[in-house]
mmCIF file of C-alpha atoms in Angstrom:
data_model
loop_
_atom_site.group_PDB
_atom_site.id
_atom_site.type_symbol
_atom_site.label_atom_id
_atom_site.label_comp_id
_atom_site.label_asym_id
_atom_site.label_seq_id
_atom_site.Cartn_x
_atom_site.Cartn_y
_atom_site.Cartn_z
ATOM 1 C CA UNK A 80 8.196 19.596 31.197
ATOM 2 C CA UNK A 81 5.044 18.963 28.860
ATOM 3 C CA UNK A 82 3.836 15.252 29.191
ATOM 4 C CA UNK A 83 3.872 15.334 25.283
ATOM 5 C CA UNK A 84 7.175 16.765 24.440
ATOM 6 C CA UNK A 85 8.511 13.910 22.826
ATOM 7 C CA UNK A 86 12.497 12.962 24.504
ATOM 8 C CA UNK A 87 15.072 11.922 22.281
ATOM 9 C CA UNK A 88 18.143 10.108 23.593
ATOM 10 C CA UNK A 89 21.085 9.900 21.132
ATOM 11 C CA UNK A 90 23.915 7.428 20.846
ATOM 12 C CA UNK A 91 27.410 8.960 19.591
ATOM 13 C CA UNK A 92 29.713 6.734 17.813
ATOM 14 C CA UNK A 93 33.209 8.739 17.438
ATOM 15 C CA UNK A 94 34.054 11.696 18.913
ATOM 16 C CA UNK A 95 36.666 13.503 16.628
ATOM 17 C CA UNK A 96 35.642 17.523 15.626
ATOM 18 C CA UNK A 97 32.529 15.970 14.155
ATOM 19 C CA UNK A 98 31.138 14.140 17.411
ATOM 20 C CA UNK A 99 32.238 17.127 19.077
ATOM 21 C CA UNK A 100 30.746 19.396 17.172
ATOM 22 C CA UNK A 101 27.250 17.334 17.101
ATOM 23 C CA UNK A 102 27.638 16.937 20.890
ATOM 24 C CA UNK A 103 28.059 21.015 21.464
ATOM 25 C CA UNK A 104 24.803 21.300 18.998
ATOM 26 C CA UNK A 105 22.660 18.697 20.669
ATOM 27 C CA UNK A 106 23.417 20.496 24.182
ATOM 28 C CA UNK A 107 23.052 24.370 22.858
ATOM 29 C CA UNK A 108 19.307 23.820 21.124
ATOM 30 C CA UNK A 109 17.108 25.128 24.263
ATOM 31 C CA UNK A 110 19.719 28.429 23.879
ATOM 32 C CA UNK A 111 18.881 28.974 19.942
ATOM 33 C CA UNK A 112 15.294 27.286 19.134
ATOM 34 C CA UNK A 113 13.565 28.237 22.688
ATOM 35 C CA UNK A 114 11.185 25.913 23.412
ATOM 36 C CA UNK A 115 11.411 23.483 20.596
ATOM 37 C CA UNK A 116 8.312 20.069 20.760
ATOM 38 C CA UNK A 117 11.229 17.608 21.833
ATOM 39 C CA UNK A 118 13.999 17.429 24.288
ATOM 40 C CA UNK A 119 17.379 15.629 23.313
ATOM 41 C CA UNK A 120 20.778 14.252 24.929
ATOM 42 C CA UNK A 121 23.182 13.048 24.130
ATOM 43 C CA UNK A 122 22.834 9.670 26.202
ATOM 44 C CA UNK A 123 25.737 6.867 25.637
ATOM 45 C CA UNK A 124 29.572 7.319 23.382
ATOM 46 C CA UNK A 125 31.117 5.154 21.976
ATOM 47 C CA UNK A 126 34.667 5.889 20.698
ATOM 48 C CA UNK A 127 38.620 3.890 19.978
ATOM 49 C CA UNK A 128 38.556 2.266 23.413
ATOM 50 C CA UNK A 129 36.105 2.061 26.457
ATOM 51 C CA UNK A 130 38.755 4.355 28.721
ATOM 52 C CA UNK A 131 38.734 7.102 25.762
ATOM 53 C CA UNK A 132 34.707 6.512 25.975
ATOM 54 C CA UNK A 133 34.479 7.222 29.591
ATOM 55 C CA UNK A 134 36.895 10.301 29.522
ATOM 56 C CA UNK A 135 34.712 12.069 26.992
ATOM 57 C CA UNK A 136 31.324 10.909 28.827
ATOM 58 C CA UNK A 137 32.483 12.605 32.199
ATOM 59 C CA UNK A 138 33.869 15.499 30.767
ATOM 60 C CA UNK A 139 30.835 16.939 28.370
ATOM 61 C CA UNK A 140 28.309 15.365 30.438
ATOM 62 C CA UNK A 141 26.996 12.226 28.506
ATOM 63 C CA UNK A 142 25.295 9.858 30.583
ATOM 64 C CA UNK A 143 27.125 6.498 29.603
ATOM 65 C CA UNK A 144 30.325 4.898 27.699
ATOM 66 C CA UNK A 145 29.339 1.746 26.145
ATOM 67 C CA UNK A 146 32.139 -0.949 25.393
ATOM 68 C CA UNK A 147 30.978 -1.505 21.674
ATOM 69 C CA UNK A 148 28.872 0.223 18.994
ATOM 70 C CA UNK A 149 26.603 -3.169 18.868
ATOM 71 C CA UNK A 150 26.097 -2.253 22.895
ATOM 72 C CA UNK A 151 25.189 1.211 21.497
ATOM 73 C CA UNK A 152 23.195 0.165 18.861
ATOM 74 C CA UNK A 153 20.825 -2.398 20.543
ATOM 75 C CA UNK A 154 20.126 -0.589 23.862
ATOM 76 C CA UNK A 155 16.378 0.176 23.723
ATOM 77 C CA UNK A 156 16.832 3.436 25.231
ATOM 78 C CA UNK A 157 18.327 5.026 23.143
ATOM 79 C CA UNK A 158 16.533 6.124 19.820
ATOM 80 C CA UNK A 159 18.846 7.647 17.473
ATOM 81 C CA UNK A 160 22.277 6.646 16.189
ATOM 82 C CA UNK A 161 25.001 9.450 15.369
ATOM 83 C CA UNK A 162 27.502 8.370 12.993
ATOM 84 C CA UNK A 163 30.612 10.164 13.602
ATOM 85 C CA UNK A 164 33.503 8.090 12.752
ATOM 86 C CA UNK A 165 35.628 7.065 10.038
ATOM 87 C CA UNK A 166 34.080 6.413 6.401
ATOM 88 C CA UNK A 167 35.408 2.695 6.688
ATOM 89 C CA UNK A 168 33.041 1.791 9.386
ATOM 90 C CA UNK A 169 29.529 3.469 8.176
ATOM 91 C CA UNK A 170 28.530 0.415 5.974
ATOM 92 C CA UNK A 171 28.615 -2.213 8.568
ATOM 93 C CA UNK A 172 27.046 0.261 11.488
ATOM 94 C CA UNK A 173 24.227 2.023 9.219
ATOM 95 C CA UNK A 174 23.628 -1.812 8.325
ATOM 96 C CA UNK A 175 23.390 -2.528 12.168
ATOM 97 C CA UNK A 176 21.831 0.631 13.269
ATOM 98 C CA UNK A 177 18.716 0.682 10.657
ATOM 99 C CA UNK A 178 18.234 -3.061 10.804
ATOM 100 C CA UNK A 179 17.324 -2.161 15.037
ATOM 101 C CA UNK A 180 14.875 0.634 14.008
ATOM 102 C CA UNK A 181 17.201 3.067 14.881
ATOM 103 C CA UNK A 182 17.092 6.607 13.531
ATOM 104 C CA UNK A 183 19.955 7.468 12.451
ATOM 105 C CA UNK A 184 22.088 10.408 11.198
ATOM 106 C CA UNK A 185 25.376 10.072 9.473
ATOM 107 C CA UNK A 186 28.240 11.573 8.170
ATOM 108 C CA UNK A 187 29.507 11.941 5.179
ATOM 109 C CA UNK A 188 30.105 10.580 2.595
ATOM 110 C CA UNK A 189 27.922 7.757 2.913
ATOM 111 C CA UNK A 190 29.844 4.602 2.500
ATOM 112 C CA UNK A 191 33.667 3.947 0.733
ATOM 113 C CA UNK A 192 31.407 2.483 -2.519
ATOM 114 C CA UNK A 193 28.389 2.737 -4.470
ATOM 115 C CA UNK A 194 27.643 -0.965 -3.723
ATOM 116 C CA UNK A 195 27.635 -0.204 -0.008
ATOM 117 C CA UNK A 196 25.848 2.979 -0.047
ATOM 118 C CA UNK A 197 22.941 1.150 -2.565
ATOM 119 C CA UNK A 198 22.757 -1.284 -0.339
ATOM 120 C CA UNK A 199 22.383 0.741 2.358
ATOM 121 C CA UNK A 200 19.604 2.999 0.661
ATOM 122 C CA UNK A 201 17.760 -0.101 -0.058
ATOM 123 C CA UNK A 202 17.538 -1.631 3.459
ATOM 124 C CA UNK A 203 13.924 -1.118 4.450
ATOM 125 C CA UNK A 204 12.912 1.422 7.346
ATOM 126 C CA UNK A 205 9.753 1.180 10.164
ATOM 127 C CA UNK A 206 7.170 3.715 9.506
ATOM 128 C CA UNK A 207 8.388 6.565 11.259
ATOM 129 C CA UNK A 208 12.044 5.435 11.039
ATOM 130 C CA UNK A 209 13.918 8.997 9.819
ATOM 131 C CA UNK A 210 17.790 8.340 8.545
ATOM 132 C CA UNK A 211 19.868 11.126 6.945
ATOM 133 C CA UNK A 212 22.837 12.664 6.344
ATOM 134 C CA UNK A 213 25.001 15.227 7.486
ATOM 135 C CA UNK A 214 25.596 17.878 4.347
ATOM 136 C CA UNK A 215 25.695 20.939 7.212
ATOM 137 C CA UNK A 216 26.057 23.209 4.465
ATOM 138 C CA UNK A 217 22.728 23.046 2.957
ATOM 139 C CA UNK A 218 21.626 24.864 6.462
ATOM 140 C CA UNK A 219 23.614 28.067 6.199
ATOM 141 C CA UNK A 220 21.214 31.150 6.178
ATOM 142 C CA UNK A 221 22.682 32.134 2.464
ATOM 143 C CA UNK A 222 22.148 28.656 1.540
ATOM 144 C CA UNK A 223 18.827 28.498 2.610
ATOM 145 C CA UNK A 224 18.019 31.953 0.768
ATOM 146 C CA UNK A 225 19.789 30.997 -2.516
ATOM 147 C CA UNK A 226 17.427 27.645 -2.554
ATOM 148 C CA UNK A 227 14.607 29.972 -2.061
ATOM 149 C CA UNK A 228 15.462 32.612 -4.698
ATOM 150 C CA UNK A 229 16.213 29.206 -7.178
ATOM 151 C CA UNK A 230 12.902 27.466 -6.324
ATOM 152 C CA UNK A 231 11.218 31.240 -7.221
ATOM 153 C CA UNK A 232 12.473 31.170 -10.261
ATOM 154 C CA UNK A 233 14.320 34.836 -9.795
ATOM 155 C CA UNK A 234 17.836 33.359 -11.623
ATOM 156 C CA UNK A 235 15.907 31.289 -14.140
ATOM 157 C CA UNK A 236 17.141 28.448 -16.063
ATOM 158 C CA UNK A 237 20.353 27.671 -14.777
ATOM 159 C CA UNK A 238 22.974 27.640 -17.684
ATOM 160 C CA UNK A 239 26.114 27.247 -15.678
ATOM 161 C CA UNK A 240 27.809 26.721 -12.398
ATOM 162 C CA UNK A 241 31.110 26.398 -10.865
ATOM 163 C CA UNK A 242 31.745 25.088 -6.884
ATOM 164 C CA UNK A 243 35.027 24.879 -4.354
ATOM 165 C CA UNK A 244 36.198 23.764 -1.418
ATOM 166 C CA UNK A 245 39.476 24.636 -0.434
ATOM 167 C CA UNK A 246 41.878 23.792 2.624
ATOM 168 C CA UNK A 247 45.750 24.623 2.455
ATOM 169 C CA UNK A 248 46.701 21.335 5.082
ATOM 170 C CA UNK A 249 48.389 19.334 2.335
ATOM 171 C CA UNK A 250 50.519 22.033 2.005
ATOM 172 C CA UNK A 251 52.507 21.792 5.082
ATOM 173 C CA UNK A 252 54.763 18.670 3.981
ATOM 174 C CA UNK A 253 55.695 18.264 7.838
ATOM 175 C CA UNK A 254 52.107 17.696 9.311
ATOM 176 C CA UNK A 255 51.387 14.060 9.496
ATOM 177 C CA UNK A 256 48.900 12.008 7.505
ATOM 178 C CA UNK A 257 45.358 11.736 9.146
ATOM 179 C CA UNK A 258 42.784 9.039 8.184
ATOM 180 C CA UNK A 259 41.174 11.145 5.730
ATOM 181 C CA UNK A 260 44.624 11.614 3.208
ATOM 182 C CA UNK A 261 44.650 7.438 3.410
ATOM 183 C CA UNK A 262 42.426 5.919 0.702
ATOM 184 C CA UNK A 263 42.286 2.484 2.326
ATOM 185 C CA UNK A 264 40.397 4.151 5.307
ATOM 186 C CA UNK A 265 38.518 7.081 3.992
ATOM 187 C CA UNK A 266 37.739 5.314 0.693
ATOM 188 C CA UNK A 267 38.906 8.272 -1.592
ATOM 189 C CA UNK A 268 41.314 11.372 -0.990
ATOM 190 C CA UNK A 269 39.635 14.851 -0.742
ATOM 191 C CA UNK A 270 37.304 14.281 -3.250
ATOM 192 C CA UNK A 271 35.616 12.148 -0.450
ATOM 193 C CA UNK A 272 36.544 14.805 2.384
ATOM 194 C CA UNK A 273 35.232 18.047 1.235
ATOM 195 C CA UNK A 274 34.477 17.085 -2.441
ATOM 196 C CA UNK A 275 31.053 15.653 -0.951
ATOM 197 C CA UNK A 276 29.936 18.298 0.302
ATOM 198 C CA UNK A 277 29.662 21.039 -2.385
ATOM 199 C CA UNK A 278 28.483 18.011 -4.810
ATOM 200 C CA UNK A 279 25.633 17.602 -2.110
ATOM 201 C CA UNK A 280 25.778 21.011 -2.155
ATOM 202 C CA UNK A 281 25.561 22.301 -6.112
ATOM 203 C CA UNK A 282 23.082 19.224 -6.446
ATOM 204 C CA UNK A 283 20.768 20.413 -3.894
ATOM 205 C CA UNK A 284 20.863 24.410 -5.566
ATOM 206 C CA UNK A 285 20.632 23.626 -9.284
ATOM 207 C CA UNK A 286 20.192 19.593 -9.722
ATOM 208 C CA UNK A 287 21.863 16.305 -9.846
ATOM 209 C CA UNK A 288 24.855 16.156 -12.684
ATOM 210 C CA UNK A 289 24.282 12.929 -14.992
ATOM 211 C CA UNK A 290 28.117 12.932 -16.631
ATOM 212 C CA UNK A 291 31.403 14.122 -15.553
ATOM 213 C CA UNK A 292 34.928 14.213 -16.024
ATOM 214 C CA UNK A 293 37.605 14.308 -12.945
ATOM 215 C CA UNK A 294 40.899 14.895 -12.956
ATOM 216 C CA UNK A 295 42.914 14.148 -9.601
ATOM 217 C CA UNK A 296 46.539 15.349 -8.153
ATOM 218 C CA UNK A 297 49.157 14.421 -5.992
ATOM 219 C CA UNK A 298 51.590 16.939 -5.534
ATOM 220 C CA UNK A 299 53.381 15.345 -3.134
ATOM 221 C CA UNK A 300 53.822 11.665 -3.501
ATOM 222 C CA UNK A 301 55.669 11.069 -0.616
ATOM 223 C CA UNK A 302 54.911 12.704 3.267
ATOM 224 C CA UNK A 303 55.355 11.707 6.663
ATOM 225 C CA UNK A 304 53.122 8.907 8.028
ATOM 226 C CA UNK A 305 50.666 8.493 10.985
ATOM 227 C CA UNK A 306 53.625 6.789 12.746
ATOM 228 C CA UNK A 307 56.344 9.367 11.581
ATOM 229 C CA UNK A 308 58.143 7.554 9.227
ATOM 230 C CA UNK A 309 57.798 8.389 5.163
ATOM 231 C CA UNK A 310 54.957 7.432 3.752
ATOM 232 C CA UNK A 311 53.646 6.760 -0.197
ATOM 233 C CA UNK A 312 50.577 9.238 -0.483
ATOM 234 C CA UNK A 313 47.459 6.716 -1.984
ATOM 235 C CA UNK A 314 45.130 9.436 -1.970
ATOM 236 C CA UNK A 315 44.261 12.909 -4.285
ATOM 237 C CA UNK A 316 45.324 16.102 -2.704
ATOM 238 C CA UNK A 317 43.333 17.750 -5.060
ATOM 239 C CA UNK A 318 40.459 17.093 -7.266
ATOM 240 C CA UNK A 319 38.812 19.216 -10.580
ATOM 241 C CA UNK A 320 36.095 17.791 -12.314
ATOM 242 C CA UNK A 321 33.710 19.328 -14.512
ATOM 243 C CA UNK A 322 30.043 18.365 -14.853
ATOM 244 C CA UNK A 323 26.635 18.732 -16.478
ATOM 245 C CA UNK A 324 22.770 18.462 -15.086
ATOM 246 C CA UNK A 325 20.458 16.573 -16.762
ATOM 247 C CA UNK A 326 18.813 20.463 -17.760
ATOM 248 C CA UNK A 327 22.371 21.169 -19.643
ATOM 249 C CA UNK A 328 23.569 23.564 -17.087
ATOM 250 C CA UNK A 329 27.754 22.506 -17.261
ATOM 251 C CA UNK A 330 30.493 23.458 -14.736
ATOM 252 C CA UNK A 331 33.381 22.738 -12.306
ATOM 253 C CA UNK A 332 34.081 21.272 -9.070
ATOM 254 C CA UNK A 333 37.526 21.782 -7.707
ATOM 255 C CA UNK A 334 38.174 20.735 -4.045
ATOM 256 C CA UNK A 335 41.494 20.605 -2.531
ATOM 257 C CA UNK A 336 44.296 20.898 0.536
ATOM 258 C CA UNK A 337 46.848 22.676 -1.631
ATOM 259 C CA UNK A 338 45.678 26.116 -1.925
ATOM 260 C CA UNK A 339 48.028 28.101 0.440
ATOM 261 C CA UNK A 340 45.925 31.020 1.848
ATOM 262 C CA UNK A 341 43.099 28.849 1.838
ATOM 263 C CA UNK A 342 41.106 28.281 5.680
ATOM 264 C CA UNK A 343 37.524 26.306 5.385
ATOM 265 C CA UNK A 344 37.222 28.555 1.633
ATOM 266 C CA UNK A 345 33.768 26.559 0.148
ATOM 267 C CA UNK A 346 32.228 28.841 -2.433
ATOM 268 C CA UNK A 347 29.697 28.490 -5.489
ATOM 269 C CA UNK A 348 28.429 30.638 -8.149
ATOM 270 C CA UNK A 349 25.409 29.951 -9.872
ATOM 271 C CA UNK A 350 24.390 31.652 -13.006
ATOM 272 C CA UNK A 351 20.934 31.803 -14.681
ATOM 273 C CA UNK A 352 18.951 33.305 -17.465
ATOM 274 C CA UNK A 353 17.462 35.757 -15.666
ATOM 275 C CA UNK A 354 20.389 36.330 -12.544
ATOM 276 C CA UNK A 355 23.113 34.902 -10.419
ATOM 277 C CA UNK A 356 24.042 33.801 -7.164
ATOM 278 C CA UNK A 357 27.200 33.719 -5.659
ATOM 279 C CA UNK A 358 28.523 32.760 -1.646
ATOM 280 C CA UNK A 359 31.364 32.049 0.099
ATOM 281 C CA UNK A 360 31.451 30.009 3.390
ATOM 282 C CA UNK A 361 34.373 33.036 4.680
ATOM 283 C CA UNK A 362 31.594 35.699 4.021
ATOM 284 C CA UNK A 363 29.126 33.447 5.716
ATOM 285 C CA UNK A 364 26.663 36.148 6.353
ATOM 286 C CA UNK A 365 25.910 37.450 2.724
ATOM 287 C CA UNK A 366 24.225 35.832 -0.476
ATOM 288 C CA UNK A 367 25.482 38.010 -3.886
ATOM 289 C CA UNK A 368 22.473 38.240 -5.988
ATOM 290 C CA UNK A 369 22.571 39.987 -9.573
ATOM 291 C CA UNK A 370 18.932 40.231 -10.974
ATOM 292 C CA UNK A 371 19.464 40.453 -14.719
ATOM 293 C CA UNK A 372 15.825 41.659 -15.023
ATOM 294 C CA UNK A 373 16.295 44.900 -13.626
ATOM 295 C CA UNK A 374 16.604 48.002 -15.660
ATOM 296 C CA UNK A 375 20.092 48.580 -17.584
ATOM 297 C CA UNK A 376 21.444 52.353 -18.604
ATOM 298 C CA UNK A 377 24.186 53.886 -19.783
ATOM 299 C CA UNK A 378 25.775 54.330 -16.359
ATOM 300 C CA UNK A 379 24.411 51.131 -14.858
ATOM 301 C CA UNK A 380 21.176 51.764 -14.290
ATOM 302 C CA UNK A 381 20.043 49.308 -11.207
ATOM 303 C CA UNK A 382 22.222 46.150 -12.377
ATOM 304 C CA UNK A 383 24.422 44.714 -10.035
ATOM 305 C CA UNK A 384 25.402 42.325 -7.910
ATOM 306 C CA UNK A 385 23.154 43.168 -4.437
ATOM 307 C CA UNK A 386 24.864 41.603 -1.030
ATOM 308 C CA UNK A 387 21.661 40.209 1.079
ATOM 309 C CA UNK A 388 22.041 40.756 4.761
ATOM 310 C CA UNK A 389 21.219 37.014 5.600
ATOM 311 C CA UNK A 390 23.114 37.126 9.030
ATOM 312 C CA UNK A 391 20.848 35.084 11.650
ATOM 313 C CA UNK A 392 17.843 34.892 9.804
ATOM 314 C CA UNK A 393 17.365 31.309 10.773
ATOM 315 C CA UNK A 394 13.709 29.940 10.900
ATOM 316 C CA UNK A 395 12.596 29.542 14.361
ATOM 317 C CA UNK A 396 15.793 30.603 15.524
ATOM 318 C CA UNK A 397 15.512 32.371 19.194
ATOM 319 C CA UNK A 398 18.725 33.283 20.103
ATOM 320 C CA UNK A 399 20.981 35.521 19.279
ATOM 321 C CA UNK A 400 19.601 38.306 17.378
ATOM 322 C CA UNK A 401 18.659 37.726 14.021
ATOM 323 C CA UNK A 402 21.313 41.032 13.498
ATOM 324 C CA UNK A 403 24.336 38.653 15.299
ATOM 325 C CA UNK A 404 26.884 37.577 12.664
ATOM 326 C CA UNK A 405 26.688 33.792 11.681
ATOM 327 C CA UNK A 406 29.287 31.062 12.013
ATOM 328 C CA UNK A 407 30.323 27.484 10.534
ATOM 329 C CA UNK A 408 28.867 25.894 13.774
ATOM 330 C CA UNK A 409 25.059 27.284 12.678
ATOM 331 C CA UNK A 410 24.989 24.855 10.015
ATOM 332 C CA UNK A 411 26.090 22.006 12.198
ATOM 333 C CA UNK A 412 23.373 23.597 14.870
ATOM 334 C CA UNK A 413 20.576 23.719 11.921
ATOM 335 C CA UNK A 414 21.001 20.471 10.615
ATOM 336 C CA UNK A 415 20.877 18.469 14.074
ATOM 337 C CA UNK A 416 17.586 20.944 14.606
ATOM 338 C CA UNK A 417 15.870 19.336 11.472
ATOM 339 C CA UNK A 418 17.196 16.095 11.853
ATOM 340 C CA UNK A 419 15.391 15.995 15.384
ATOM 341 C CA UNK A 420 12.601 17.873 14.680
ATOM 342 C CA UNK A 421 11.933 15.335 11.864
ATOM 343 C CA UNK A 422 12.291 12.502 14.363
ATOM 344 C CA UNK A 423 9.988 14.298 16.493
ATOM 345 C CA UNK A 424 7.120 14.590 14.234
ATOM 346 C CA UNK A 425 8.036 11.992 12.034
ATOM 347 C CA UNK A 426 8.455 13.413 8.890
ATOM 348 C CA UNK A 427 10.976 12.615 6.416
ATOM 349 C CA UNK A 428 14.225 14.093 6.642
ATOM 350 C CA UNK A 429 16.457 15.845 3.722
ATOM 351 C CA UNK A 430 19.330 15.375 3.194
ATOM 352 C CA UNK A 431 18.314 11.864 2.820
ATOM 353 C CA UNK A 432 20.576 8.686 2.874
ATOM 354 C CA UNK A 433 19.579 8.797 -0.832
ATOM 355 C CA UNK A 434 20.780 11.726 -1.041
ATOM 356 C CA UNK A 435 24.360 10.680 -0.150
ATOM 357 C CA UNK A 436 23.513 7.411 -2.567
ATOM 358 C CA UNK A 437 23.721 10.374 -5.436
ATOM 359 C CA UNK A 438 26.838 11.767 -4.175
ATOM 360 C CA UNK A 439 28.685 8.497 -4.065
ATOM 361 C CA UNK A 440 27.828 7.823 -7.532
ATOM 362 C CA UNK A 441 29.300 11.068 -7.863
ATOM 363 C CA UNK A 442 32.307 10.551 -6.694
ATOM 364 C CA UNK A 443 32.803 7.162 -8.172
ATOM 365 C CA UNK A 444 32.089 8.222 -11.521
ATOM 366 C CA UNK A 445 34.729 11.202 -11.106
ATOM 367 C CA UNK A 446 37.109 8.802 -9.974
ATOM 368 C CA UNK A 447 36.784 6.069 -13.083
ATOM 369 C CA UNK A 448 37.202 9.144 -15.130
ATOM 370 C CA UNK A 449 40.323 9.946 -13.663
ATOM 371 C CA UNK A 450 41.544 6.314 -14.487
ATOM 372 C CA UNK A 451 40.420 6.781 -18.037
ATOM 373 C CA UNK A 452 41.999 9.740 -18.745
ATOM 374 C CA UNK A 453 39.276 12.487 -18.327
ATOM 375 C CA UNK A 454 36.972 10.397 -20.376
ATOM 376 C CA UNK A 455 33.173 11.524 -19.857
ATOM 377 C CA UNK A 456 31.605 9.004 -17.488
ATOM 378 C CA UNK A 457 27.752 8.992 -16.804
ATOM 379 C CA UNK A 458 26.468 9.168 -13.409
ATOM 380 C CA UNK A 459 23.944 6.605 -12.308
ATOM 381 C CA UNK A 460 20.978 8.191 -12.004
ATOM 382 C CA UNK A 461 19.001 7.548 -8.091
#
């Protein structure tokens, strides 16, 4: 290999889909970026118990299982630290991992609170030191070409927007409660889950909201527990909240796991001045684009929404065709691909732990409305 190609050995902590997932991306970049100016592993895991640790390490190929994160953590060889478990824990490791010079990459959201996540943001980094979040979405090829027709000014001033992200789980009363439906662990219900992700997402496309209003449901108040017996649901099932930028563009959030049809159904529509954007994540390979600046006529003339093919057009992207139909694990594969490259040249990463700072605030403003009846709450500004 090149005596300059810089090697980058990661640390997992977790290994539920998400460590998975960020383990099959770490091991398929040669296959999709070529020859990229690092080389990474993933190089220790830590996860629930040391036997656990050393099942997962021999069977995807990860060099070590470490007893404890703080093993993880203060190793010298390894250089970045992958966040992958519950929301509970990311305080206390991010705390840990950034304090050793780590660089480190987390899921979201951030922390259970505002206080943790500001104090978090506030912790100061070594030069070079890149942190940042997971917000996968952001790196899905229609994504990446909506930002780009936004930042060109092609939809103009944005006057309204609506976002969702919908799962039908909650629907099946029989399925048992995971970590994320119990508020004392995840820190919220699905407002936390998938809500923080088209936030992240709908701030990143058309700008940060300053006020909001939430309103949360349980539909059913009562399910069966992690350990099988009944238990009291503490957390929202689903979550609508409307919201305005500080520009005046106003619109709606609603994220949920009672929408029966629904599969991994995130969608946004943006509309402008001058045109409109709309996506789904189950048409992942076309943005909708209307260009209201285009001639009009009696029969239409050439207004209308256009589908662009945005497929594989990845930059840098190697492998598969650019023509090969996308998937929800290109995001996942594009985001570590940043993340790393960033650590490689040492230049900042986005999405930033900041980043998930503003979503937080988010959330927690969403929530206090929801306590106060709707009332309009103001976000605090980053």
């Amino acid at each position: 290999m090149e005596e300059n190609k810089k090697h980058i050995r990661i640390g997992l902590l977790g290994f539920g889909s998400m460590g998975r997932t960020h383990t099959w991306a770490v091991k398929n970049l040669p296959f999709f970026y070529g020859a990229p100016p690092f080389s990474a592993i993933t190089a220790g895991i830590v996860t629930t118990s040391f036997e656990k640790s050393q099942r997962v390490a021999e069977q995807f190929g990860i060099e070590r299982a470490y007893t404890s994160e703080d093993e993880l953590i203060n190793d010298p060889s390894i250089d970045v630290i992958d966040i992958c478990t519950p929301n509970c824990h990311h305080f206390e490791t991010l705390k840990k991992a950034i304090v050793a010079g780590k660089h480190v990459l987390c899921e979201k959201p951030l922390c259970t609170t505002p206080r943790e996540a500001e104090l978090i943001a506030a912790i100061p980094r070594r030069e070079g030191q890149i942190t940042g979040m997971v917000f996968n979405n952001r790196w899905m090829a229609p994504v990446l070409r909506a930002k780009q027709l936004i930042d060109e000014g092609r939809i103009g001033r944005v006057l309204t927007f609506c976002g969702a992200y919908l799962h039908s789980s909650a629907t099946d009363t029989a399925r048992r409660a995971g970590w994320k439906q119990d508020r004392t662990v995840c820190g919220g219900g699905v407002l936390f889950d998938l809500g923080s992700h088209i936030i992240d997402l709908l701030g990143y496309l058309v700008g940060p909201m300053c006020e909001v209003s939430g309103m949360s449901q349980i539909a059913y108040p009562v399910r069966t527990g992690r350990n099988g017996d009944a238990w009291e649901t503490n957390a929202d099932e689903s979550f609508y909240l409307m919201g305005r930028t500080a520009d005046g563009a106003c619109g709606t959030v609603t994220v949920g796991k009672l929408q029966v049809g629904a599969n991994d159904d995130l969608s946004f529509e943006i509309y402008g001045e001058k045109g409109a954007l709309r996506f789904s994540l189950m048409e992942p390979n076309w943005l909708y684009f209307y260009d209201n600046t285009r001639p009009d006529a009696p029969i239409g003339g050439e207004r209308g929404f256009v589908r662009l093919e945005c497929i594989g057009r990845y930059p840098d992207l190697v492998f598969p065709s650019v023509k090969a139909p996308a998937g929800w694990l290109y995001g996942h594969l594009a985001s570590m691909h940043a993340f790393l490259s960033a650590v490689s040249s040492g230049k900042e990463f986005f999405p930033s732990l900041s980043d998930g700072l503003y979503v937080q605030r988010v959330m927690d403003a969403a929530y206090r409305s929801d306590e106060n009846n709707g009332m309009r709450t103001e976000v605090t500004p980053c």
